Coordinates of C-alpha atoms in Angstrom, one line a residue:
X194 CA 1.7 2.1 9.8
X195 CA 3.1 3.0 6.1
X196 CA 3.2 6.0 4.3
X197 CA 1.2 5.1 1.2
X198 CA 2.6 7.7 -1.7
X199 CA 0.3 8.7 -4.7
X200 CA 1.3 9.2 -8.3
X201 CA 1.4 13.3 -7.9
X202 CA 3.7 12.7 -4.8
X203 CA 1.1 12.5 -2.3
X204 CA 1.8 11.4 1.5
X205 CA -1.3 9.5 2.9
X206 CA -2.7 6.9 5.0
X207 CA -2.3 3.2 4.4
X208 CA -6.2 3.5 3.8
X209 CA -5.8 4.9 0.6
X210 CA -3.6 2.0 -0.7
X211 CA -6.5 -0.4 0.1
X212 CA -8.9 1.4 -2.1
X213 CA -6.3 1.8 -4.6
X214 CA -5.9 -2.1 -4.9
X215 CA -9.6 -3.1 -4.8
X216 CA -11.0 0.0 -6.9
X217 CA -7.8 -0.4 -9.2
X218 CA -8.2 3.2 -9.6
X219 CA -5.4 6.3 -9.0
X220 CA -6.0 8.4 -6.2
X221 CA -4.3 12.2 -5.6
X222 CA -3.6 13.9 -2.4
X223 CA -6.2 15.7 -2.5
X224 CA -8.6 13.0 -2.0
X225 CA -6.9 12.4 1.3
X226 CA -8.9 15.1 3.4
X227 CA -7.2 15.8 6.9
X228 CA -7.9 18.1 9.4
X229 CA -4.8 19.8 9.0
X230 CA -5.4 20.7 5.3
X231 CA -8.8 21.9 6.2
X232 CA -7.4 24.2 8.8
X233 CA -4.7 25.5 6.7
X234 CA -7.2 26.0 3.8
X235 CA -9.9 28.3 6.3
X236 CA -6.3 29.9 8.1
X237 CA -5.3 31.1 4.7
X238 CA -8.7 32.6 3.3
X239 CA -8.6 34.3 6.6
X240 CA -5.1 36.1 5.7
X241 CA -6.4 36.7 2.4
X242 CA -9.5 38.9 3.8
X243 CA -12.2 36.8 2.6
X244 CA -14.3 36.5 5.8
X245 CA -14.2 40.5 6.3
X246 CA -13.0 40.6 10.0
X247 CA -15.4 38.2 11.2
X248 CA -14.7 35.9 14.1
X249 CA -13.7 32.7 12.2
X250 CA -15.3 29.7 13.7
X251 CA -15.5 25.6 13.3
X252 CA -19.3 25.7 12.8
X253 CA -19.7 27.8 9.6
X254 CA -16.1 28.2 8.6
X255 CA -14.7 25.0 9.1
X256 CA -18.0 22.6 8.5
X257 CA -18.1 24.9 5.1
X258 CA -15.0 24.3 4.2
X259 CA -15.2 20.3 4.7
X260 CA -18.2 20.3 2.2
X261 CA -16.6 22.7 -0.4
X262 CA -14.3 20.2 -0.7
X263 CA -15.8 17.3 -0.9
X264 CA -18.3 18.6 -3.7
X265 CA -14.8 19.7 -5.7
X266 CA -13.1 16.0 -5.1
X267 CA -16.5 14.5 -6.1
X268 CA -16.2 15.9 -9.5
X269 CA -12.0 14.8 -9.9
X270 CA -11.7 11.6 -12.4
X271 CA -10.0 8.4 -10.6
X272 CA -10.0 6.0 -13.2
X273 CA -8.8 6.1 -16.9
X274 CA -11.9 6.4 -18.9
X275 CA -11.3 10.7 -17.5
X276 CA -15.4 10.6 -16.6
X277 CA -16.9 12.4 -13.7
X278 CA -17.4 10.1 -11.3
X279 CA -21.4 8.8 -10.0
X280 CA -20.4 8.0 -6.6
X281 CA -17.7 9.7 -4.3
X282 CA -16.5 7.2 -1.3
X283 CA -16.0 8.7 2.2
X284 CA -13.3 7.1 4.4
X285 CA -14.1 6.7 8.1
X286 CA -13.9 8.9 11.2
X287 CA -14.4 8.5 15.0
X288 CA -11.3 10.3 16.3
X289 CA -12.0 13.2 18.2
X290 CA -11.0 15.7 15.6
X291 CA -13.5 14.4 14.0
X292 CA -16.1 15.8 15.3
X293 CA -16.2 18.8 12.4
X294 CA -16.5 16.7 9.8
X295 CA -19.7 15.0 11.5
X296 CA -21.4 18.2 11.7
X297 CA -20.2 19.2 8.0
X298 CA -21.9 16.2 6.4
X299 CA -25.6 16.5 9.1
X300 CA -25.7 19.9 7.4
X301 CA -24.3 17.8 3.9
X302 CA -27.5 15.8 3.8
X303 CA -29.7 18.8 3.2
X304 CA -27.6 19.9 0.7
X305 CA -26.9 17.1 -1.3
X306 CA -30.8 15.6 -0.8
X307 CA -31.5 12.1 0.6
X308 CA -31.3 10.6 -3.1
X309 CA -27.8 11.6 -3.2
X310 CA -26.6 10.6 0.0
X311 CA -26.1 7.2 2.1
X312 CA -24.3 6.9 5.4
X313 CA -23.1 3.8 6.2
X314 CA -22.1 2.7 9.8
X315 CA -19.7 0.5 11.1
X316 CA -19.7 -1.7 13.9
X317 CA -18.1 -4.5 15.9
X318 CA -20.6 -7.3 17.4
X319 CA -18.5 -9.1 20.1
X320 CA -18.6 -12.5 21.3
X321 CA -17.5 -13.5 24.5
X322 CA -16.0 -16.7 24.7
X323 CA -17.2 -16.8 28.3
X324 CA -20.8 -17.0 27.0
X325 CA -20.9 -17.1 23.3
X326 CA -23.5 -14.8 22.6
X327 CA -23.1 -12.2 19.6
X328 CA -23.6 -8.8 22.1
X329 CA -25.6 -5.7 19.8
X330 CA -25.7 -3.5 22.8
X331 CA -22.5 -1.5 21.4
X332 CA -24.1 -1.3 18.0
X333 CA -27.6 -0.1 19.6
X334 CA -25.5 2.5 21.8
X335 CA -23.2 4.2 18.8
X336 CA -25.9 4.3 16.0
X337 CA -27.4 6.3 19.7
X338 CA -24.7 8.3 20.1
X339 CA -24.4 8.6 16.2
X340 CA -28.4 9.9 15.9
X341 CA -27.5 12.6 18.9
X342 CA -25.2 14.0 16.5
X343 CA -27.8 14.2 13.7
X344 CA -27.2 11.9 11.2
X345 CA -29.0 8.4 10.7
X346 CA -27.6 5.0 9.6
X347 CA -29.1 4.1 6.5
X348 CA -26.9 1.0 6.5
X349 CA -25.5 -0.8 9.4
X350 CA -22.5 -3.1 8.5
X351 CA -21.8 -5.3 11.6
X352 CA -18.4 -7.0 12.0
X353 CA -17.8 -10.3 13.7
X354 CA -15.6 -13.1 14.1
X355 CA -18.1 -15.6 13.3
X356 CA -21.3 -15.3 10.7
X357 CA -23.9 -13.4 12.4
X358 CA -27.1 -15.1 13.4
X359 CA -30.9 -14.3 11.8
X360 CA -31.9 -13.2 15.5
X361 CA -29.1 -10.6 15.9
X362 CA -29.9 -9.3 12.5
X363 CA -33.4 -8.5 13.6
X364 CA -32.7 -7.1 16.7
X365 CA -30.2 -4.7 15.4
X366 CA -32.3 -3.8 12.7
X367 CA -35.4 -3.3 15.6
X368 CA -33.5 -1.2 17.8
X369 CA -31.9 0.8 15.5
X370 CA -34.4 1.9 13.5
X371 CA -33.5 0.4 10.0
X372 CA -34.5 -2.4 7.8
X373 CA -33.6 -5.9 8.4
X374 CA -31.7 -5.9 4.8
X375 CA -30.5 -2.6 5.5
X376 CA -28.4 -4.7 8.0
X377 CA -24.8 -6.3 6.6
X378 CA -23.0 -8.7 8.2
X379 CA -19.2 -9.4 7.8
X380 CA -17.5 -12.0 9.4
X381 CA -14.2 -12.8 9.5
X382 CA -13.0 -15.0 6.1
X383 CA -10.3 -16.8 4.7
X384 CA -9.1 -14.0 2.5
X385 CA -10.4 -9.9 2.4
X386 CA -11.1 -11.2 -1.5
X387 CA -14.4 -12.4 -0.1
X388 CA -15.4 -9.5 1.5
X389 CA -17.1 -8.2 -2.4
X390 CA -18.6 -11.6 -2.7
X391 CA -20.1 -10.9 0.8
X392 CA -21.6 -7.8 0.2
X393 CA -22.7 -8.7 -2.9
X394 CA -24.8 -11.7 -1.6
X395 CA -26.3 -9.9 0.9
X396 CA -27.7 -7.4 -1.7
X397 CA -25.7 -4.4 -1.2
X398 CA -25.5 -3.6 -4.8
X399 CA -28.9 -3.9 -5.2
X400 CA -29.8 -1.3 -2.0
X401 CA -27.7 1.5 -3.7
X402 CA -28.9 0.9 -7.2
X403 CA -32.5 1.9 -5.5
X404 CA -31.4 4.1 -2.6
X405 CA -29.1 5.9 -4.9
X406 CA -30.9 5.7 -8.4
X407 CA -27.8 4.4 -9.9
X408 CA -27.8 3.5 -13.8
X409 CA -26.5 -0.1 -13.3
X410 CA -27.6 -3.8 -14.5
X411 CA -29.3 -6.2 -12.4
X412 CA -26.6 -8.8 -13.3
X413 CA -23.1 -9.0 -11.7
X414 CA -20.1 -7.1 -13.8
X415 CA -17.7 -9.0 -15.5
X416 CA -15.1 -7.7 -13.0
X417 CA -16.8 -9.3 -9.8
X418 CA -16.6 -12.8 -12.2
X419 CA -13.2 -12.8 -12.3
X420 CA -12.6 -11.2 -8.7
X421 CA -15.1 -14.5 -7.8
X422 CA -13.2 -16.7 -9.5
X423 CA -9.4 -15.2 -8.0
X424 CA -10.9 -15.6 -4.6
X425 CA -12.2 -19.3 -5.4
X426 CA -8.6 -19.7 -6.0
X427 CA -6.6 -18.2 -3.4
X428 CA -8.2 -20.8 -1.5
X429 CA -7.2 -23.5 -3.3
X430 CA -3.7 -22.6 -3.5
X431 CA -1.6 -25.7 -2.2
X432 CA 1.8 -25.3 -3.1
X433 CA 4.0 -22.8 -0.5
X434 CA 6.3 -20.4 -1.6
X435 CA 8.4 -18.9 1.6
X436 CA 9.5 -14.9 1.2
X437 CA 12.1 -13.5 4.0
X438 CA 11.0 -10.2 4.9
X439 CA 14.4 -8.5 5.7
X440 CA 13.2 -5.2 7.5
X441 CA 13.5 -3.1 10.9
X442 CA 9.5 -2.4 11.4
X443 CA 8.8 -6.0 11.7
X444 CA 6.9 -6.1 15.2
X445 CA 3.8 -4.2 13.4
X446 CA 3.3 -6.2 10.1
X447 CA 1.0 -3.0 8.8
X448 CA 4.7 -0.7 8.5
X449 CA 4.7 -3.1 5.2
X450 CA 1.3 -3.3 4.2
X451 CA 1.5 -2.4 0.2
X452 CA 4.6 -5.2 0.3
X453 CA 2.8 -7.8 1.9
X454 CA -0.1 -7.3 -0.3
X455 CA 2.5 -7.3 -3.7
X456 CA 4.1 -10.4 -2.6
X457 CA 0.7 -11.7 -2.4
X458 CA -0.9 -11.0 -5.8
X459 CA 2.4 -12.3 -7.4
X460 CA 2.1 -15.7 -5.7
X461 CA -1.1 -15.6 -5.8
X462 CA -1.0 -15.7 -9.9
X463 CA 1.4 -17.9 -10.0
X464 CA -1.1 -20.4 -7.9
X465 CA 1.4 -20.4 -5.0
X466 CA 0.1 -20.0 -1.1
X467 CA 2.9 -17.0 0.0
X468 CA 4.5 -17.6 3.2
X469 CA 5.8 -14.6 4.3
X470 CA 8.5 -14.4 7.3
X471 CA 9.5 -11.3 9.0
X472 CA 12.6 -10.8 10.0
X473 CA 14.3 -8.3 12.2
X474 CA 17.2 -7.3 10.3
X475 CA 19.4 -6.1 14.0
X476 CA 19.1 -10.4 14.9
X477 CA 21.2 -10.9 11.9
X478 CA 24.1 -8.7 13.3
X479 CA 27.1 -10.4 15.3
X480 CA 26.0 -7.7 18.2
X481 CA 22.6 -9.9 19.0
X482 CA 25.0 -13.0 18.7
X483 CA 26.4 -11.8 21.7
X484 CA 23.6 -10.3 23.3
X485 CA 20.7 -13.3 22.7
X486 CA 22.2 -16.4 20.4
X487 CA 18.9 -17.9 20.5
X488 CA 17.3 -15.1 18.5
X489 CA 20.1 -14.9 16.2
X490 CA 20.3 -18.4 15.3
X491 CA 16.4 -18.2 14.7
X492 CA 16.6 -15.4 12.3
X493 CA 19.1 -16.9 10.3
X494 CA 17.4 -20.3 10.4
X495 CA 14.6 -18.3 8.5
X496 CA 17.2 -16.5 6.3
X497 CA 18.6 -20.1 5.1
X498 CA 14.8 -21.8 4.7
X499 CA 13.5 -18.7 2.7
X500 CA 12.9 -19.7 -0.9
X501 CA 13.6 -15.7 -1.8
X502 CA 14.8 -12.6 0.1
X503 CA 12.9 -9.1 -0.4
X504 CA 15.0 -6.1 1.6
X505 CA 12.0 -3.1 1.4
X506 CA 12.8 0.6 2.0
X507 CA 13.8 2.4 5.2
X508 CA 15.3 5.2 6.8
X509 CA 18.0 5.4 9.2
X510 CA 21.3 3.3 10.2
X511 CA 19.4 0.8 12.8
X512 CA 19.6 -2.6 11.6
X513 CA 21.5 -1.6 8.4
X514 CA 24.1 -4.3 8.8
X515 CA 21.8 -7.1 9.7
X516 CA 20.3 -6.0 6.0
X517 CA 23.4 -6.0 4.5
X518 CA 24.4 -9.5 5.4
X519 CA 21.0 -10.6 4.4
X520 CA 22.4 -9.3 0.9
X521 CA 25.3 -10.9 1.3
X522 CA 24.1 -14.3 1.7
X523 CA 21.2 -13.9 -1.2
X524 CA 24.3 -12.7 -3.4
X525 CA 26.8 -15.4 -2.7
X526 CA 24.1 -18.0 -2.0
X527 CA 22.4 -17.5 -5.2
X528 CA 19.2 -17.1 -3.5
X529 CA 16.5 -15.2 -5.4
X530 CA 16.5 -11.4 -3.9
X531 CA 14.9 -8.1 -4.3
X532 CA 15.8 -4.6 -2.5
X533 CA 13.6 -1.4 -3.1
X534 CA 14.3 1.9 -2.2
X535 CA 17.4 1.8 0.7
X536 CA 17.5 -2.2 0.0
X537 CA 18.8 -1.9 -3.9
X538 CA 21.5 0.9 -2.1
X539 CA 22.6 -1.5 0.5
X540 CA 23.0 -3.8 -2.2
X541 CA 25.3 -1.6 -3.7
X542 CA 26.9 -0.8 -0.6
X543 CA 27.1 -4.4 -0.1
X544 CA 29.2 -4.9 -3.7
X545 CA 31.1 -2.1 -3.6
X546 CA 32.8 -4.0 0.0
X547 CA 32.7 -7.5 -0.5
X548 CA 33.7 -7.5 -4.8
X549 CA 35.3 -4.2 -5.4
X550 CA 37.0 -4.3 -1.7
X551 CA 36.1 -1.0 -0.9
X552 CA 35.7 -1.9 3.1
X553 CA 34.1 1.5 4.4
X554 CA 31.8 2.3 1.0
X555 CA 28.9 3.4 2.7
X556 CA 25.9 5.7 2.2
X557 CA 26.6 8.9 3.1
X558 CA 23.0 9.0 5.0
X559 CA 24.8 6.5 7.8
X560 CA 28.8 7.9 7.4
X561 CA 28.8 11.2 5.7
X562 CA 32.8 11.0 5.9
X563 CA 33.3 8.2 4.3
X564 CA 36.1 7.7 1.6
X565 CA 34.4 5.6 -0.9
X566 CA 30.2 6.9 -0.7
X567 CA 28.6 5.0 -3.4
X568 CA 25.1 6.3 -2.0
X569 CA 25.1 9.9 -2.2
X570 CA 22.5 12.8 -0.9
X571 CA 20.5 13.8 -3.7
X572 CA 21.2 17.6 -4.7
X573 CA 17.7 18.6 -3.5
X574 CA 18.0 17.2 -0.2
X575 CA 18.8 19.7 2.3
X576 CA 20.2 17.5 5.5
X577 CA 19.3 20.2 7.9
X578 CA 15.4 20.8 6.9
X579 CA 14.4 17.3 5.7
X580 CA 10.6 18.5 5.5
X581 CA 9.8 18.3 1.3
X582 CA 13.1 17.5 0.4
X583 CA 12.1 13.5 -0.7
X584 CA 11.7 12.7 -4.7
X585 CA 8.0 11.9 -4.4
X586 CA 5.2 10.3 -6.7
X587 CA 5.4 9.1 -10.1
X588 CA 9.0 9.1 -12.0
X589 CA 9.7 7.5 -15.2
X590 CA 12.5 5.4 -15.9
X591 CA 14.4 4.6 -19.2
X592 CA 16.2 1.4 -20.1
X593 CA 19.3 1.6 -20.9
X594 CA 20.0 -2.4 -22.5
X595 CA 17.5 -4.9 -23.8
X596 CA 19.3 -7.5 -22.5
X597 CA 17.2 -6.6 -19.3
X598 CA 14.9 -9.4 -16.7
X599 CA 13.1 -6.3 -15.2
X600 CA 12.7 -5.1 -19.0
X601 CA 10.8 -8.4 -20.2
X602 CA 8.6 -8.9 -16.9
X603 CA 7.5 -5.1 -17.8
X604 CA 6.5 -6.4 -21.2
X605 CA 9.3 -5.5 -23.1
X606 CA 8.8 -1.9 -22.7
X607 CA 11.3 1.2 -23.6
X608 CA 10.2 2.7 -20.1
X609 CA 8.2 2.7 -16.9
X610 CA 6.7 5.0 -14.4
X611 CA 6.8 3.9 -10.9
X612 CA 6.0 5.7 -7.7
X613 CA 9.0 7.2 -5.8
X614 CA 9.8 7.7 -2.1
X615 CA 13.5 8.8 -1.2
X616 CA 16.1 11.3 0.0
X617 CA 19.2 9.9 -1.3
X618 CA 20.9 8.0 -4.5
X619 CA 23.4 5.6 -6.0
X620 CA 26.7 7.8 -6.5
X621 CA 26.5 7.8 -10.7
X622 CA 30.4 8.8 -10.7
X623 CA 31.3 5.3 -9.4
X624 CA 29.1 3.1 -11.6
X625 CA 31.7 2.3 -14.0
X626 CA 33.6 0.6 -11.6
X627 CA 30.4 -2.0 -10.4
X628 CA 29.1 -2.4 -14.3
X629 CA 33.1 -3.6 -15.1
X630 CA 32.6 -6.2 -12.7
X631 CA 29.0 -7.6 -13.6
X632 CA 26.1 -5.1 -11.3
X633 CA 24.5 -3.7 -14.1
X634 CA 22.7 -0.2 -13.8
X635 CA 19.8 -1.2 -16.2
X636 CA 17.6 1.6 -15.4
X637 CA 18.0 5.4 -15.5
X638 CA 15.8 8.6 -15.0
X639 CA 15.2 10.5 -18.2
X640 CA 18.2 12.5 -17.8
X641 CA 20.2 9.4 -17.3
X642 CA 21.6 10.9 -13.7
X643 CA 19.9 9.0 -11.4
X644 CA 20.3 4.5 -11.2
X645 CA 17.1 3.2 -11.1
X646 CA 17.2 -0.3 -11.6
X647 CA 20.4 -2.6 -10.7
X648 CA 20.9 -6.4 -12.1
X649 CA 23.5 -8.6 -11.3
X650 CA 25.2 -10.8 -13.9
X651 CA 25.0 -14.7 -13.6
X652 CA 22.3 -14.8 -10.7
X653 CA 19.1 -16.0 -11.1
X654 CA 17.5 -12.7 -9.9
X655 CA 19.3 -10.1 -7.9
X656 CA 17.5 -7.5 -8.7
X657 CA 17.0 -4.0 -7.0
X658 CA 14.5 -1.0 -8.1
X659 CA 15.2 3.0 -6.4
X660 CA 11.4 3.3 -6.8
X661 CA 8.6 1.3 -4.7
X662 CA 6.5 -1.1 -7.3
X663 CA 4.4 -2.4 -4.4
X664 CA 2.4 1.0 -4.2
X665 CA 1.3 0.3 -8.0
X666 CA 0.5 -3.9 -7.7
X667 CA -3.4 -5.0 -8.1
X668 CA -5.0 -8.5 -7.0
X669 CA -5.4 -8.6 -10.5
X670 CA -2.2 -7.1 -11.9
X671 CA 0.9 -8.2 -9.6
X672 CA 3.8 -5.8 -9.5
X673 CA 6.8 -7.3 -12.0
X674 CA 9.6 -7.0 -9.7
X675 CA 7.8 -8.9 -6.8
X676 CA 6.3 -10.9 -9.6
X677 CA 9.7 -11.8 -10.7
X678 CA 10.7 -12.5 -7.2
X679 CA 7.8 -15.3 -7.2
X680 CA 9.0 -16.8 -9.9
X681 CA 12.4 -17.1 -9.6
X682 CA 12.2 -18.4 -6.1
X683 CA 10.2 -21.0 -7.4
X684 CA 12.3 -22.0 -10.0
X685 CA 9.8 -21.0 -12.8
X686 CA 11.2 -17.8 -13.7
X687 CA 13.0 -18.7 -17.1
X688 CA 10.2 -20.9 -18.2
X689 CA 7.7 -17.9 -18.0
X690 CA 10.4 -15.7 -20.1
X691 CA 11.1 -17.7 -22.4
X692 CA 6.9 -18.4 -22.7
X693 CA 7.1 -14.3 -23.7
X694 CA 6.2 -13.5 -20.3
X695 CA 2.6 -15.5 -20.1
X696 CA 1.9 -17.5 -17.1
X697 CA 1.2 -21.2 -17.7
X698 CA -2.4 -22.2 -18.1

């Protein structure tokens, strides 16, 4: 899957994006607890002498540690109003490592008293197509195996393909010990949008604001209003708007989860249904030509139909030319395009070749010998240890004109800070000889070093951003580069500027 990075630079699971997007709050590593960290964190108050010799264990020294840390994370502001937060979220476990952090919160649960702590369990109800019948006997046997291991379901959330029927409610709720509205269902819906609308039907709010004392109103917030009203219309989007998807991870769709979901909230406020097509970048090359003509011919077929052309980050040389004729054809073609990270490099790559004629330019990450390397490594980077050499987290970047697209989709503003995930940059020697013949570097780091943003004149949007926007974009609050990307490939992207960036009512 991706690596999700946080605004202080933080590495984590794709997990953490999710609840980024739905919470719209900002998360730090440290609220990513892994098994590794805890280790690392007993391992070196061992070396420091604080356990006095003794034989360091799991059960005290690791379950300790676990809690320790928790109770310091529950007490770390997330949002913007800087107020210690009433509730702290657990993710989920069930891997085998897991297994200390199931015994750290059973002994949790005395700490923290019942009133202050709710443990929710999640489960699949299958259906056989063979028989049709919703099966509890996996739910009955892990909220079993779960009880063994001393701690209790006080809510059971049971997932299924289709809505769960009254009968299977009760049974789950007989068997395992729990009230029948302590029982949640969630089937599968048209969009995860209606999953808060689900849960909120069902009464969840209300359990917590009793099993948890919360100081909360009856009456839905303001925010679940409009979150009702943005999934009311995600379904009843009818016009298409088709994105090419220009990558080399495009067997397992979750490698660009934060992307997929950017793309989305831009169409989705611009009332368009996305249609998103993956394409492996190596069927572009002439090599698959050769090898399979079929595929190649279907992945340009896709290339040709896309209404726009996004070229996300990546490491390594693999399917680097099928990305840079992708480039090609959205520069020549006019086609609406936008590369982040290694896709606004190989756009540069791909100018300095085809307009400046310098045939081997090339990053120096795929040809470190080559004559004319417009993508350099960064002076940090250290190619023989590439552990904690990347440019992580939040970054800001200065405009440099205000003759500027990305400047007036960002509201006009002197600067932005975006999230940052890479090892090497565009070569800010040679940028005099692409701004003379129309690539403009818009944006630059503070000390006006690094390219940040690159435009090209007379397109309508060939654009491409160093930083990664799509770790920053909300259902509510769509990214403006991929927002951009929306619009121009639906032809609306001039009417929206010239409306001083408002969307049409």
């Amino acid at each position: 899957g991706e690596v999700f990075v946080l605004n202080d630079g933080g590495e984590v699971d794709l997990d953490l994006g999710n609840y980024e997007r739905f919470l719209d709050i900002n998360l730090y590593k440290d609220n990513n607890i892994t098994t590794g960290k805890i280790y690392q964190h007993v391992i070196n108050k061992e070396r420091h002498g604080d356990y006095l010799g003794k034989t360091v264990q799991v059960v005290p020294h690791i379950t300790d540690a676990v809690q320790e840390w928790v109770m310091n994370q529950a007490k770390v502001p997330v949002d913007d109003d800087r107020e210690e937060p009433q509730i702290c979220l657990g993710g989920t476990i069930g891997d085998i490592e897991g297994m200390p952090f199931v015994e750290a919160f059973r002994q949790f649960q005395f700490k923290a008293k019942r009133e202050n702590f709710c443990n929710i369990h999640v489960s699949l109800v299958p259906q056989p197509n063979a028989t049709g019948e919703q099966k509890t006997k996996p739910t009955q046997n892990s909220v079993r195996a779960l009880r063994g291991l001393g701690l209790s379901p006080d809510l059971i959330v049971c997932r299924s393909a289709k809505p769960i029927e009254m009968a299977v409610k009760e049974k789950i709720s007989m068997f395992c010990h729990v009230e029948p509205e302590q029982v949640i269902f969630i089937h599968d819906v048209s969009s995860t949008y209606r999953v808060p609308i689900l849960l909120e039907e069902q009464g969840i709010i209300k359990y917590f604001k009793q099993r948890l004392n919360l100081p909360i109103d009856d009456q839905p917030s303001d925010l679940l209003m409009k979150w009702k009203k943005m999934a009311d219309r995600y379904e009843r989007l009818l016009k298409v708007c088709s994105i090419a998807l220009v990558g080399k991870y495009t067997k397992l769709s979750d490698c660009y989860a934060s992307v997929f979901k950017a793309l989305e909230h831009s169409a989705l406020a611009i009332n368009h249904k996305l249609d998103l097509m993956y394409i492996d970048s190596t069927e572009l090359e002439r090599s698959t030509e050769a090898e399979n003509s079929v595929k190649y011919h279907q992945a340009w077929h896709k290339l040709c139909k896309a209404d726009g052309i996004l070229v996300p980050g990546g490491f390594g040389i693999r399917g680097t030319e099928g990305k840079l004729q992708a480039i090609s054809w959205a520069r020549t073609k006019k086609k609406p395009f936008l590369g982040v990270c290694l896709g606004m490099q190989l756009a540069v790559v791909e100018f300095a070749r085809n307009c400046l004629n310098w045939k081997d330019a090339n990053s120096t990450e795929f040809d470190p010998d080559t004559k004319n390397p417009v993508v350099i490594d960064m002076p940090e980077h250290n190619p023989g240890d590439m552990g904690g050499t990347m440019r992580l987290g939040r970054r800001r970047t200065i405009f440099k004109t205000q003759n500027s697209v990305l400047r007036k989709l960002y509201g006009d503003e002197t600067f932005v800070e975006e999230r940052h995930r890479h090892r090497y940059e565009v070569n800010p020697e040679l940028t005099h000889c692409f701004e003379e013949k129309g690539l403009k570097f818009v944006g630059h780091d503070t000390e006006g070093n690094r390219m940040e943003i690159i435009e090209l004149e007379n397109h309508p949007y060939f654009v491409g951003v160093q930083f990664h926007p799509e770790f920053s974009s909300r259902p509510m609050k769509p990214s403006p580069p991929y927002l951009g990307l929306l619009l121009a490939a639906t032809g609306t992207l001039n009417a929206y500027l010239q409306r001083g960036c408002k969307l049409s009512p």
